[in-house]
Amino acid sequence: MNSIQFKLLLSYLAVLVIGVVVLLLAVQLIAPSAYSRHMLGQMPMPGMGPGRGPGQGANLGLANFRAGMFEALGYAIIAALLAAVAVSILLSRRIVSPLEKMASAAQRIAAGHYDERVAVGGSDEIAQLGEQFNQMAEKLESTETMRRRLIGDVSHELRTPLTAIKGYMEGLIDGVLPASAETFEQVHREADRLGRLVDDLQELSRVEAGAFSLDVHPVHLADLVQTTVKRLSPAYEKKGVGLHWNLPADLPQVLADEDRVVQVLTNLLGNALMYTPATGTVTVTAAQVGGEVQVTVKDTGIGIPAASLPHIFDRFYRVDPSRSRGAGGGSGIGLTIARAIIEAHGGQIWAESGGEGQGSVFIFTLRSTLHSS
Ligand code: ADP
């Protein structure tokens, strides 16, 4: 009822109705006088010479009648024209002016004013377009903010190891630092960190742009967990952290890209190892929940403060940057990549923790072969 199509139809009908009403009124008012002129034309006038013949009277009457009808039509046309002008002014105000506003808002956004929005009123197609325009502007604004933050973050992340390498080299040149294997090892470690950061960034840009193809097929989760556990057990043994897994035998297969899910598990188990002190334990479990399989990685480690929980999947976010770096920790990108991979599978990933010292739980879901849709 509120669509532009309906409004246009209504406006055409309004012009038509006004024209017809005026035509009827004019006919109503003009017809009697045309009729009387016609009657007068038929009556012979005494003292005016030979009376007009009946044929002549009929002709004159017809001419009068026709003139009367044309007069009425003329009024109707004028009224319809005026109505058309009024309706088109009203309609164009409703359609053209919001479009003009959107055009100028688009120009301002193109010029870099990403906070530009248009006022939306009503519920017709123009209002819907306005709402979608605002949504698009919001998305552009957040992308721009993310881009700026990313550039800032990347420069910051690159600066730290670069500054360290520069410091070691200056120390070596000035003779302040000994040219020992230990110094070179430290330089090598920083260069290694730079290399890992660049690799992570490359991987992140690939997964965030969706520029990776998933080879999804039914797989047994137990196989993926075993592959990951085999890969990480030496590190767990070395640190003295227990690694357990317990998957139900009747767990349905999951629809997954094996390599990518192993990558996620490696990240979660790697983090759990890094943030769990010796003698602690890490347990992997899984359960079927509806049409999905829920995988849980639980550790008895340092835990995550409640304030940090909503941010740990943000890129470059670390609960404690100094501790993470000192312990040879990553760049704060691992969980961001894990989330992108799980979401690409149509699943979800989140973390829970009772707080510092209470351990952490990471849970992700994957569609099972029993998934209906
Ligand atoms: P990083 O490569 O620094 O580990 P991640 O994206 O994998 O980056 O993790 C982000 C941050 O989340 C980590 O720096 C750490 O502070 C926190 N975190 C991740 N896993 C755990 C865990 N199992 N226990 C405690 N904190 C964790």
mmCIF file of C-alpha atoms and ligand atoms in Angstrom:
data_model
loop_
_atom_site.group_PDB
_atom_site.id
_atom_site.type_symbol
_atom_site.label_atom_id
_atom_site.label_comp_id
_atom_site.label_asym_id
_atom_site.label_seq_id
_atom_site.Cartn_x
_atom_site.Cartn_y
_atom_site.Cartn_z
ATOM 1 C CA MET A 1 0.000 0.000 0.000
ATOM 2 C CA ASN A 2 2.962 2.269 0.648
ATOM 3 C CA SER A 3 4.879 1.460 -2.499
ATOM 4 C CA ILE A 4 5.875 4.006 -5.117
ATOM 5 C CA GLN A 5 3.897 1.968 -7.659
ATOM 6 C CA PHE A 6 0.745 2.436 -5.569
ATOM 7 C CA LYS A 7 1.438 6.147 -5.087
ATOM 8 C CA LEU A 8 1.918 6.645 -8.829
ATOM 9 C CA LEU A 9 -1.331 4.809 -9.560
ATOM 10 C CA LEU A 10 -3.080 6.925 -6.940
ATOM 11 C CA SER A 11 -1.758 10.144 -8.497
ATOM 12 C CA TYR A 12 -2.906 9.133 -12.001
ATOM 13 C CA LEU A 13 -6.333 8.282 -10.571
ATOM 14 C CA ALA A 14 -6.454 11.659 -8.763
ATOM 15 C CA VAL A 15 -5.815 13.522 -12.039
ATOM 16 C CA LEU A 16 -8.403 11.391 -13.815
ATOM 17 C CA VAL A 17 -11.047 11.854 -11.077
ATOM 18 C CA ILE A 18 -10.502 15.618 -10.871
ATOM 19 C CA GLY A 19 -10.791 15.890 -14.689
ATOM 20 C CA VAL A 20 -13.993 13.800 -14.776
ATOM 21 C CA VAL A 21 -15.565 15.646 -11.798
ATOM 22 C CA VAL A 22 -14.862 19.038 -13.364
ATOM 23 C CA LEU A 23 -16.173 17.776 -16.687
ATOM 24 C CA LEU A 24 -19.410 16.579 -15.056
ATOM 25 C CA LEU A 25 -19.836 19.820 -13.127
ATOM 26 C CA ALA A 26 -19.169 21.889 -16.228
ATOM 27 C CA VAL A 27 -21.622 19.819 -18.269
ATOM 28 C CA GLN A 28 -24.153 20.196 -15.461
ATOM 29 C CA LEU A 29 -23.733 23.976 -15.404
ATOM 30 C CA ILE A 30 -23.295 24.608 -19.099
ATOM 31 C CA ALA A 31 -25.821 22.150 -20.537
ATOM 32 C CA PRO A 32 -28.953 24.158 -19.369
ATOM 33 C CA SER A 33 -27.702 27.369 -20.949
ATOM 34 C CA ALA A 34 -26.746 25.514 -24.137
ATOM 35 C CA TYR A 35 -30.194 23.945 -24.140
ATOM 36 C CA SER A 36 -31.989 27.266 -23.651
ATOM 37 C CA ARG A 37 -29.885 28.846 -26.394
ATOM 38 C CA HIS A 38 -30.902 25.913 -28.561
ATOM 39 C CA MET A 39 -34.596 26.391 -27.694
ATOM 40 C CA LEU A 40 -34.335 30.102 -28.355
ATOM 41 C CA GLY A 41 -32.753 29.372 -31.686
ATOM 42 C CA GLN A 42 -35.747 27.205 -32.690
ATOM 43 C CA MET A 43 -38.473 29.775 -31.749
ATOM 44 C CA PRO A 44 -39.523 32.130 -34.599
ATOM 45 C CA MET A 45 -39.118 35.758 -33.438
ATOM 46 C CA PRO A 46 -42.121 37.972 -34.226
ATOM 47 C CA GLY A 47 -41.237 41.127 -36.147
ATOM 48 C CA MET A 48 -37.892 39.792 -37.212
ATOM 49 C CA GLY A 49 -38.754 39.022 -40.803
ATOM 50 C CA PRO A 50 -39.294 35.516 -42.070
ATOM 51 C CA GLY A 51 -38.773 32.973 -39.268
ATOM 52 C CA ARG A 52 -35.852 30.559 -39.459
ATOM 53 C CA GLY A 53 -36.696 27.187 -40.836
ATOM 54 C CA PRO A 54 -36.636 24.106 -38.588
ATOM 55 C CA GLY A 55 -33.409 22.921 -40.240
ATOM 56 C CA GLN A 56 -31.723 26.211 -39.528
ATOM 57 C CA GLY A 57 -32.893 26.103 -35.846
ATOM 58 C CA ALA A 58 -31.597 22.553 -35.425
ATOM 59 C CA ASN A 59 -28.210 23.528 -36.853
ATOM 60 C CA LEU A 60 -27.937 26.517 -34.564
ATOM 61 C CA GLY A 61 -28.972 24.376 -31.563
ATOM 62 C CA LEU A 62 -26.388 21.739 -32.414
ATOM 63 C CA ALA A 63 -23.676 24.372 -32.764
ATOM 64 C CA ASN A 64 -24.659 25.882 -29.374
ATOM 65 C CA PHE A 65 -24.662 22.459 -27.783
ATOM 66 C CA ARG A 66 -21.271 21.633 -29.265
ATOM 67 C CA ALA A 67 -19.833 24.953 -28.099
ATOM 68 C CA GLY A 68 -21.213 24.239 -24.603
ATOM 69 C CA MET A 69 -19.599 20.797 -24.562
ATOM 70 C CA PHE A 70 -16.264 22.197 -25.721
ATOM 71 C CA GLU A 71 -16.436 24.824 -22.995
ATOM 72 C CA ALA A 72 -17.054 22.088 -20.387
ATOM 73 C CA LEU A 73 -14.209 19.995 -21.826
ATOM 74 C CA GLY A 74 -11.940 23.049 -21.723
ATOM 75 C CA TYR A 75 -12.642 23.522 -17.996
ATOM 76 C CA ALA A 76 -12.021 19.802 -17.379
ATOM 77 C CA ILE A 77 -8.711 19.898 -19.254
ATOM 78 C CA ILE A 78 -7.553 22.974 -17.318
ATOM 79 C CA ALA A 79 -8.560 21.358 -13.997
ATOM 80 C CA ALA A 80 -6.829 18.044 -14.935
ATOM 81 C CA LEU A 81 -3.703 19.967 -15.972
ATOM 82 C CA LEU A 82 -3.619 21.884 -12.674
ATOM 83 C CA ALA A 83 -4.181 18.645 -10.745
ATOM 84 C CA ALA A 84 -1.398 16.929 -12.727
ATOM 85 C CA VAL A 85 1.016 19.792 -11.962
ATOM 86 C CA ALA A 86 0.110 19.745 -8.229
ATOM 87 C CA VAL A 87 0.400 15.936 -7.986
ATOM 88 C CA SER A 88 3.709 15.865 -9.866
ATOM 89 C CA ILE A 89 5.151 18.576 -7.582
ATOM 90 C CA LEU A 90 4.080 16.562 -4.525
ATOM 91 C CA LEU A 91 5.387 13.282 -5.935
ATOM 92 C CA SER A 92 8.694 14.678 -7.113
ATOM 93 C CA ARG A 93 9.201 16.231 -3.685
ATOM 94 C CA ARG A 94 8.688 12.743 -2.207
ATOM 95 C CA ILE A 95 10.896 10.940 -4.756
ATOM 96 C CA VAL A 96 13.380 13.382 -6.252
ATOM 97 C CA SER A 97 14.476 15.271 -3.155
ATOM 98 C CA PRO A 98 15.503 12.153 -1.145
ATOM 99 C CA LEU A 99 17.385 10.911 -4.225
ATOM 100 C CA GLU A 100 19.160 14.258 -4.500
ATOM 101 C CA LYS A 101 20.062 14.043 -0.803
ATOM 102 C CA MET A 102 21.429 10.516 -1.305
ATOM 103 C CA ALA A 103 23.459 11.653 -4.326
ATOM 104 C CA SER A 104 25.071 14.468 -2.349
ATOM 105 C CA ALA A 105 25.667 12.120 0.647
ATOM 106 C CA ALA A 106 27.337 9.630 -1.733
ATOM 107 C CA GLN A 107 29.556 12.432 -3.017
ATOM 108 C CA ARG A 108 30.566 13.368 0.541
ATOM 109 C CA ILE A 109 31.330 9.726 1.379
ATOM 110 C CA ALA A 110 33.433 9.446 -1.786
ATOM 111 C CA ALA A 111 35.313 12.513 -0.539
ATOM 112 C CA GLY A 112 36.178 10.642 2.676
ATOM 113 C CA HIS A 113 33.381 11.762 5.048
ATOM 114 C CA TYR A 114 32.413 8.245 6.100
ATOM 115 C CA ASP A 115 30.120 9.452 8.903
ATOM 116 C CA GLU A 116 27.625 10.852 6.357
ATOM 117 C CA ARG A 117 24.076 9.436 6.661
ATOM 118 C CA VAL A 118 20.689 10.334 5.115
ATOM 119 C CA ALA A 119 17.471 10.981 7.071
ATOM 120 C CA VAL A 120 14.960 8.210 6.386
ATOM 121 C CA GLY A 121 11.185 8.718 6.663
ATOM 122 C CA GLY A 122 8.278 6.477 5.664
ATOM 123 C CA SER A 123 8.441 2.902 4.483
ATOM 124 C CA ASP A 124 8.292 2.999 0.694
ATOM 125 C CA GLU A 125 11.046 1.942 -1.722
ATOM 126 C CA ILE A 126 12.818 5.317 -1.355
ATOM 127 C CA ALA A 127 12.894 4.887 2.449
ATOM 128 C CA GLN A 128 14.218 1.324 1.993
ATOM 129 C CA LEU A 129 16.879 2.624 -0.380
ATOM 130 C CA GLY A 130 17.797 5.264 2.241
ATOM 131 C CA GLU A 131 18.114 2.588 4.927
ATOM 132 C CA GLN A 132 20.295 0.421 2.673
ATOM 133 C CA PHE A 133 22.371 3.461 1.780
ATOM 134 C CA ASN A 134 22.961 4.124 5.492
ATOM 135 C CA GLN A 135 23.874 0.472 6.086
ATOM 136 C CA MET A 136 26.359 0.635 3.230
ATOM 137 C CA ALA A 137 27.830 3.875 4.641
ATOM 138 C CA GLU A 138 28.155 2.227 8.067
ATOM 139 C CA LYS A 139 29.952 -0.780 6.565
ATOM 140 C CA LEU A 140 32.284 1.512 4.634
ATOM 141 C CA GLU A 141 33.005 3.480 7.793
ATOM 142 C CA SER A 142 33.840 0.363 9.796
ATOM 143 C CA THR A 143 36.001 -1.035 6.964
ATOM 144 C CA GLU A 144 37.865 2.257 6.819
ATOM 145 C CA THR A 145 38.351 2.260 10.609
ATOM 146 C CA MET A 146 39.596 -1.342 10.451
ATOM 147 C CA ARG A 147 41.977 -0.497 7.625
ATOM 148 C CA ARG A 148 43.434 2.420 9.551
ATOM 149 C CA ARG A 149 43.766 0.327 12.704
ATOM 150 C CA LEU A 150 45.352 -2.519 10.755
ATOM 151 C CA ILE A 151 48.000 -0.238 9.266
ATOM 152 C CA GLY A 152 48.711 1.175 12.753
ATOM 153 C CA ASP A 153 48.852 -2.313 14.302
ATOM 154 C CA VAL A 154 51.049 -3.786 11.593
ATOM 155 C CA SER A 155 53.511 -0.899 11.788
ATOM 156 C CA HIS A 156 53.586 -1.268 15.570
ATOM 157 C CA GLU A 157 54.132 -5.028 15.357
ATOM 158 C CA LEU A 158 56.910 -4.644 12.774
ATOM 159 C CA ARG A 159 58.584 -1.847 14.689
ATOM 160 C CA THR A 160 59.212 -3.916 17.841
ATOM 161 C CA PRO A 161 61.476 -6.628 16.362
ATOM 162 C CA LEU A 162 63.052 -4.147 13.945
ATOM 163 C CA THR A 163 63.995 -1.845 16.835
ATOM 164 C CA ALA A 164 65.471 -4.829 18.691
ATOM 165 C CA ILE A 165 67.526 -5.943 15.654
ATOM 166 C CA LYS A 166 68.718 -2.366 15.127
ATOM 167 C CA GLY A 167 69.691 -2.145 18.812
ATOM 168 C CA TYR A 168 71.734 -5.379 18.662
ATOM 169 C CA MET A 169 73.469 -4.284 15.479
ATOM 170 C CA GLU A 170 74.341 -0.873 16.916
ATOM 171 C CA GLY A 171 75.665 -2.576 20.055
ATOM 172 C CA LEU A 172 77.817 -4.843 17.883
ATOM 173 C CA ILE A 173 79.128 -1.936 15.775
ATOM 174 C CA ASP A 174 79.950 0.150 18.854
ATOM 175 C CA GLY A 175 81.556 -2.842 20.531
ATOM 176 C CA VAL A 176 79.091 -2.582 23.469
ATOM 177 C CA LEU A 177 77.779 -6.066 22.730
ATOM 178 C CA PRO A 178 80.152 -8.993 22.270
ATOM 179 C CA ALA A 179 80.088 -10.660 18.852
ATOM 180 C CA SER A 180 79.111 -13.903 20.555
ATOM 181 C CA ALA A 181 76.857 -16.712 19.453
ATOM 182 C CA GLU A 182 74.294 -15.546 22.044
ATOM 183 C CA THR A 183 74.019 -12.053 20.515
ATOM 184 C CA PHE A 184 73.623 -13.481 17.019
ATOM 185 C CA GLU A 185 71.037 -15.902 18.348
ATOM 186 C CA GLN A 186 69.027 -12.993 19.741
ATOM 187 C CA VAL A 187 69.177 -11.187 16.397
ATOM 188 C CA HIS A 188 68.125 -14.419 14.717
ATOM 189 C CA ARG A 189 65.186 -14.826 17.138
ATOM 190 C CA GLU A 190 63.911 -11.316 16.353
ATOM 191 C CA ALA A 191 64.287 -11.909 12.599
ATOM 192 C CA ASP A 192 62.384 -15.147 13.095
ATOM 193 C CA ARG A 193 59.592 -13.252 14.825
ATOM 194 C CA LEU A 194 59.437 -10.840 11.905
ATOM 195 C CA GLY A 195 59.193 -13.759 9.500
ATOM 196 C CA ARG A 196 56.396 -15.395 11.518
ATOM 197 C CA LEU A 197 54.517 -12.104 11.707
ATOM 198 C CA VAL A 198 54.702 -11.628 7.943
ATOM 199 C CA ASP A 199 53.532 -15.238 7.390
ATOM 200 C CA ASP A 200 50.642 -14.724 9.828
ATOM 201 C CA LEU A 201 49.663 -11.472 8.129
ATOM 202 C CA GLN A 202 49.674 -13.155 4.742
ATOM 203 C CA GLU A 203 47.515 -15.979 6.067
ATOM 204 C CA LEU A 204 45.200 -13.505 7.801
ATOM 205 C CA SER A 205 44.663 -11.429 4.668
ATOM 206 C CA ARG A 206 43.933 -14.625 2.738
ATOM 207 C CA VAL A 207 41.344 -15.957 5.182
ATOM 208 C CA GLU A 208 39.742 -12.566 5.830
ATOM 209 C CA ALA A 209 39.332 -11.927 2.116
ATOM 210 C CA GLY A 210 37.816 -15.402 1.834
ATOM 211 C CA ALA A 211 40.565 -16.130 -0.703
ATOM 212 C CA PHE A 212 40.947 -19.754 0.300
ATOM 213 C CA SER A 213 38.925 -22.645 -0.940
ATOM 214 C CA LEU A 214 37.622 -25.234 1.485
ATOM 215 C CA ASP A 215 37.740 -28.848 0.463
ATOM 216 C CA VAL A 216 34.799 -29.887 2.621
ATOM 217 C CA HIS A 217 33.816 -33.522 2.930
ATOM 218 C CA PRO A 218 32.666 -35.898 5.686
ATOM 219 C CA VAL A 219 35.552 -36.662 8.059
ATOM 220 C CA HIS A 220 35.962 -38.381 11.404
ATOM 221 C CA LEU A 221 36.848 -35.752 13.999
ATOM 222 C CA ALA A 222 38.876 -38.354 15.920
ATOM 223 C CA ASP A 223 41.312 -38.582 12.968
ATOM 224 C CA LEU A 224 41.843 -34.818 13.002
ATOM 225 C CA VAL A 225 42.368 -34.744 16.773
ATOM 226 C CA GLN A 226 44.860 -37.615 16.508
ATOM 227 C CA THR A 227 46.839 -35.851 13.759
ATOM 228 C CA THR A 228 47.038 -32.675 15.884
ATOM 229 C CA VAL A 229 47.895 -34.523 19.078
ATOM 230 C CA LYS A 230 50.691 -36.430 17.301
ATOM 231 C CA ARG A 231 52.083 -33.147 16.053
ATOM 232 C CA LEU A 232 52.050 -31.449 19.470
ATOM 233 C CA SER A 233 52.737 -34.271 21.949
ATOM 234 C CA PRO A 234 56.545 -33.777 21.937
ATOM 235 C CA ALA A 235 56.074 -30.131 22.985
ATOM 236 C CA TYR A 236 53.545 -31.145 25.670
ATOM 237 C CA GLU A 237 55.901 -33.806 27.004
ATOM 238 C CA LYS A 238 58.792 -31.360 27.018
ATOM 239 C CA LYS A 239 56.851 -28.845 29.112
ATOM 240 C CA GLY A 240 55.234 -31.470 31.345
ATOM 241 C CA VAL A 241 51.620 -30.641 30.472
ATOM 242 C CA GLY A 242 49.173 -33.558 30.202
ATOM 243 C CA LEU A 243 47.217 -33.863 26.952
ATOM 244 C CA HIS A 244 44.032 -35.957 26.985
ATOM 245 C CA TRP A 245 41.207 -36.478 24.543
ATOM 246 C CA ASN A 246 37.915 -38.215 24.895
ATOM 247 C CA LEU A 247 35.614 -38.464 21.876
ATOM 248 C CA PRO A 248 32.414 -40.563 21.884
ATOM 249 C CA ALA A 249 32.660 -43.577 19.604
ATOM 250 C CA ASP A 250 29.273 -42.836 18.007
ATOM 251 C CA LEU A 251 30.144 -39.222 17.094
ATOM 252 C CA PRO A 252 28.778 -38.471 13.602
ATOM 253 C CA GLN A 253 31.219 -37.410 10.902
ATOM 254 C CA VAL A 254 31.726 -33.685 10.417
ATOM 255 C CA LEU A 255 31.675 -31.726 7.160
ATOM 256 C CA ALA A 256 35.126 -30.177 7.164
ATOM 257 C CA ASP A 257 38.317 -29.375 5.327
ATOM 258 C CA GLU A 258 40.759 -31.632 7.209
ATOM 259 C CA ASP A 259 43.834 -29.420 6.856
ATOM 260 C CA ARG A 260 41.998 -26.284 7.954
ATOM 261 C CA VAL A 261 40.388 -27.902 11.006
ATOM 262 C CA VAL A 262 43.763 -29.400 11.984
ATOM 263 C CA GLN A 263 45.146 -25.845 11.681
ATOM 264 C CA VAL A 264 42.466 -24.595 14.120
ATOM 265 C CA LEU A 265 43.068 -27.483 16.543
ATOM 266 C CA THR A 266 46.828 -26.879 16.358
ATOM 267 C CA ASN A 267 46.273 -23.229 17.216
ATOM 268 C CA LEU A 268 43.964 -24.012 20.159
ATOM 269 C CA LEU A 269 46.173 -26.802 21.530
ATOM 270 C CA GLY A 270 49.283 -24.654 20.965
ATOM 271 C CA ASN A 271 47.726 -21.765 22.920
ATOM 272 C CA ALA A 272 46.545 -24.120 25.663
ATOM 273 C CA LEU A 273 50.108 -25.426 25.992
ATOM 274 C CA MET A 274 51.582 -21.937 26.021
ATOM 275 C CA TYR A 275 49.218 -20.616 28.698
ATOM 276 C CA THR A 276 49.175 -23.719 30.928
ATOM 277 C CA PRO A 277 51.992 -24.196 33.428
ATOM 278 C CA ALA A 278 53.801 -27.519 33.870
ATOM 279 C CA THR A 279 51.750 -30.254 35.587
ATOM 280 C CA GLY A 280 48.576 -28.718 34.164
ATOM 281 C CA THR A 281 46.303 -30.589 31.776
ATOM 282 C CA VAL A 282 44.581 -29.937 28.453
ATOM 283 C CA THR A 283 41.563 -32.006 27.433
ATOM 284 C CA VAL A 284 39.842 -32.277 24.052
ATOM 285 C CA THR A 285 36.245 -33.495 24.051
ATOM 286 C CA ALA A 286 33.418 -33.468 21.531
ATOM 287 C CA ALA A 287 29.675 -33.931 21.623
ATOM 288 C CA GLN A 288 26.822 -33.977 19.161
ATOM 289 C CA VAL A 289 24.476 -31.003 19.669
ATOM 290 C CA GLY A 290 21.545 -31.068 17.244
ATOM 291 C CA GLY A 291 22.898 -31.218 13.708
ATOM 292 C CA GLU A 292 26.340 -30.063 14.834
ATOM 293 C CA VAL A 293 29.375 -31.415 16.596
ATOM 294 C CA GLN A 294 30.756 -29.238 19.383
ATOM 295 C CA VAL A 295 34.492 -29.533 19.992
ATOM 296 C CA THR A 296 35.887 -28.347 23.337
ATOM 297 C CA VAL A 297 39.521 -27.663 24.248
ATOM 298 C CA LYS A 298 39.797 -27.152 28.012
ATOM 299 C CA ASP A 299 42.951 -26.231 29.900
ATOM 300 C CA THR A 300 43.861 -25.695 33.534
ATOM 301 C CA GLY A 301 46.061 -22.717 32.663
ATOM 302 C CA ILE A 302 46.242 -19.025 33.496
ATOM 303 C CA GLY A 303 42.676 -18.318 32.317
ATOM 304 C CA ILE A 304 41.342 -15.216 30.613
ATOM 305 C CA PRO A 305 39.977 -12.171 32.481
ATOM 306 C CA ALA A 306 36.281 -11.483 31.758
ATOM 307 C CA ALA A 307 37.132 -8.079 30.243
ATOM 308 C CA SER A 308 39.404 -9.710 27.649
ATOM 309 C CA LEU A 309 37.052 -12.517 26.615
ATOM 310 C CA PRO A 310 35.132 -10.456 24.009
ATOM 311 C CA HIS A 311 38.412 -9.372 22.361
ATOM 312 C CA ILE A 312 40.623 -12.425 22.129
ATOM 313 C CA PHE A 313 39.440 -13.203 18.581
ATOM 314 C CA ASP A 314 40.305 -9.651 17.449
ATOM 315 C CA ARG A 315 43.459 -9.429 15.418
ATOM 316 C CA PHE A 316 46.640 -8.513 17.325
ATOM 317 C CA TYR A 317 44.804 -8.770 20.643
ATOM 318 C CA ARG A 318 46.808 -10.275 23.482
ATOM 319 C CA VAL A 319 45.615 -10.399 27.075
ATOM 320 C CA ASP A 320 49.105 -9.547 28.268
ATOM 321 C CA PRO A 321 51.341 -8.461 25.379
ATOM 322 C CA SER A 322 54.580 -8.541 27.376
ATOM 323 C CA ARG A 323 54.000 -12.042 28.772
ATOM 324 C CA SER A 324 52.941 -13.393 25.403
ATOM 325 C CA ARG A 325 56.016 -11.931 23.698
ATOM 326 C CA GLY A 326 58.405 -12.939 26.457
ATOM 327 C CA ALA A 327 57.166 -16.505 26.331
ATOM 328 C CA GLY A 328 57.809 -16.570 22.593
ATOM 329 C CA GLY A 329 54.077 -16.109 22.024
ATOM 330 C CA GLY A 330 52.470 -15.370 18.729
ATOM 331 C CA SER A 331 51.324 -12.125 17.236
ATOM 332 C CA GLY A 332 47.718 -12.281 18.421
ATOM 333 C CA ILE A 333 46.500 -13.374 14.982
ATOM 334 C CA GLY A 334 46.085 -17.117 15.559
ATOM 335 C CA LEU A 335 42.559 -16.952 16.985
ATOM 336 C CA THR A 336 41.462 -14.437 14.316
ATOM 337 C CA ILE A 337 42.498 -16.945 11.641
ATOM 338 C CA ALA A 338 40.826 -19.795 13.561
ATOM 339 C CA ARG A 339 37.553 -17.861 13.717
ATOM 340 C CA ALA A 340 37.654 -17.056 9.969
ATOM 341 C CA ILE A 341 38.226 -20.762 9.182
ATOM 342 C CA ILE A 342 35.430 -22.013 11.462
ATOM 343 C CA GLU A 343 32.982 -19.380 10.183
ATOM 344 C CA ALA A 344 33.854 -20.338 6.595
ATOM 345 C CA HIS A 345 32.737 -23.864 7.559
ATOM 346 C CA GLY A 346 29.408 -22.402 8.775
ATOM 347 C CA GLY A 347 30.334 -22.989 12.418
ATOM 348 C CA GLN A 348 30.996 -20.814 15.444
ATOM 349 C CA ILE A 349 33.905 -20.443 17.844
ATOM 350 C CA TRP A 350 33.991 -18.857 21.294
ATOM 351 C CA ALA A 351 35.875 -18.911 24.576
ATOM 352 C CA GLU A 352 34.851 -19.238 28.209
ATOM 353 C CA SER A 353 36.889 -18.749 31.353
ATOM 354 C CA GLY A 354 36.225 -18.316 35.036
ATOM 355 C CA GLY A 355 38.896 -15.593 35.093
ATOM 356 C CA GLU A 356 42.615 -15.438 35.847
ATOM 357 C CA GLY A 357 44.026 -18.697 37.158
ATOM 358 C CA GLN A 358 40.767 -20.528 36.414
ATOM 359 C CA GLY A 359 41.736 -22.130 33.108
ATOM 360 C CA SER A 360 40.141 -21.535 29.711
ATOM 361 C CA VAL A 361 37.727 -23.371 27.475
ATOM 362 C CA PHE A 362 37.626 -22.922 23.707
ATOM 363 C CA ILE A 363 34.612 -24.319 21.885
ATOM 364 C CA PHE A 364 33.897 -24.537 18.191
ATOM 365 C CA THR A 365 31.119 -26.127 16.177
ATOM 366 C CA LEU A 366 31.135 -27.927 12.855
ATOM 367 C CA ARG A 367 28.173 -29.158 10.845
ATOM 368 C CA SER A 368 27.766 -32.889 11.071
ATOM 369 C CA THR A 369 26.649 -35.228 8.302
ATOM 370 C CA LEU A 370 23.293 -35.309 10.123
ATOM 371 C CA HIS A 371 22.827 -31.577 9.490
ATOM 372 C CA SER A 372 19.462 -31.205 7.747
ATOM 373 C CA SER A 373 19.982 -27.985 5.752
HETATM 374 P P1 ADP B 1 48.800 -15.531 20.063
HETATM 375 O O1 ADP B 1 49.394 -15.910 18.775
HETATM 376 O O2 ADP B 1 49.359 -14.300 20.687
HETATM 377 O O3 ADP B 1 48.612 -16.665 21.008
HETATM 378 P P2 ADP B 1 45.994 -15.785 19.573
HETATM 379 O O4 ADP B 1 45.119 -15.038 18.624
HETATM 380 O O5 ADP B 1 46.148 -17.251 19.341
HETATM 381 O O6 ADP B 1 47.376 -15.044 19.597
HETATM 382 O O7 ADP B 1 45.449 -15.537 21.039
HETATM 383 C C1 ADP B 1 45.133 -14.232 21.446
HETATM 384 C C2 ADP B 1 45.330 -14.050 22.923
HETATM 385 O O8 ADP B 1 44.355 -14.801 23.645
HETATM 386 C C3 ADP B 1 46.670 -14.560 23.425
HETATM 387 O O9 ADP B 1 47.668 -13.599 23.295
HETATM 388 C C4 ADP B 1 46.351 -14.848 24.884
HETATM 389 O O10 ADP B 1 46.459 -13.654 25.640
HETATM 390 C C5 ADP B 1 44.886 -15.257 24.861
HETATM 391 N N1 ADP B 1 44.729 -16.724 24.907
HETATM 392 C C6 ADP B 1 44.552 -17.562 23.858
HETATM 393 N N2 ADP B 1 44.434 -18.838 24.259
HETATM 394 C C7 ADP B 1 44.547 -18.821 25.610
HETATM 395 C C8 ADP B 1 44.486 -19.828 26.632
HETATM 396 N N3 ADP B 1 44.314 -21.125 26.326
HETATM 397 N N4 ADP B 1 44.640 -19.438 27.908
HETATM 398 C C9 ADP B 1 44.817 -18.140 28.227
HETATM 399 N N5 ADP B 1 44.869 -17.133 27.315
HETATM 400 C C10 ADP B 1 44.733 -17.471 26.027
#
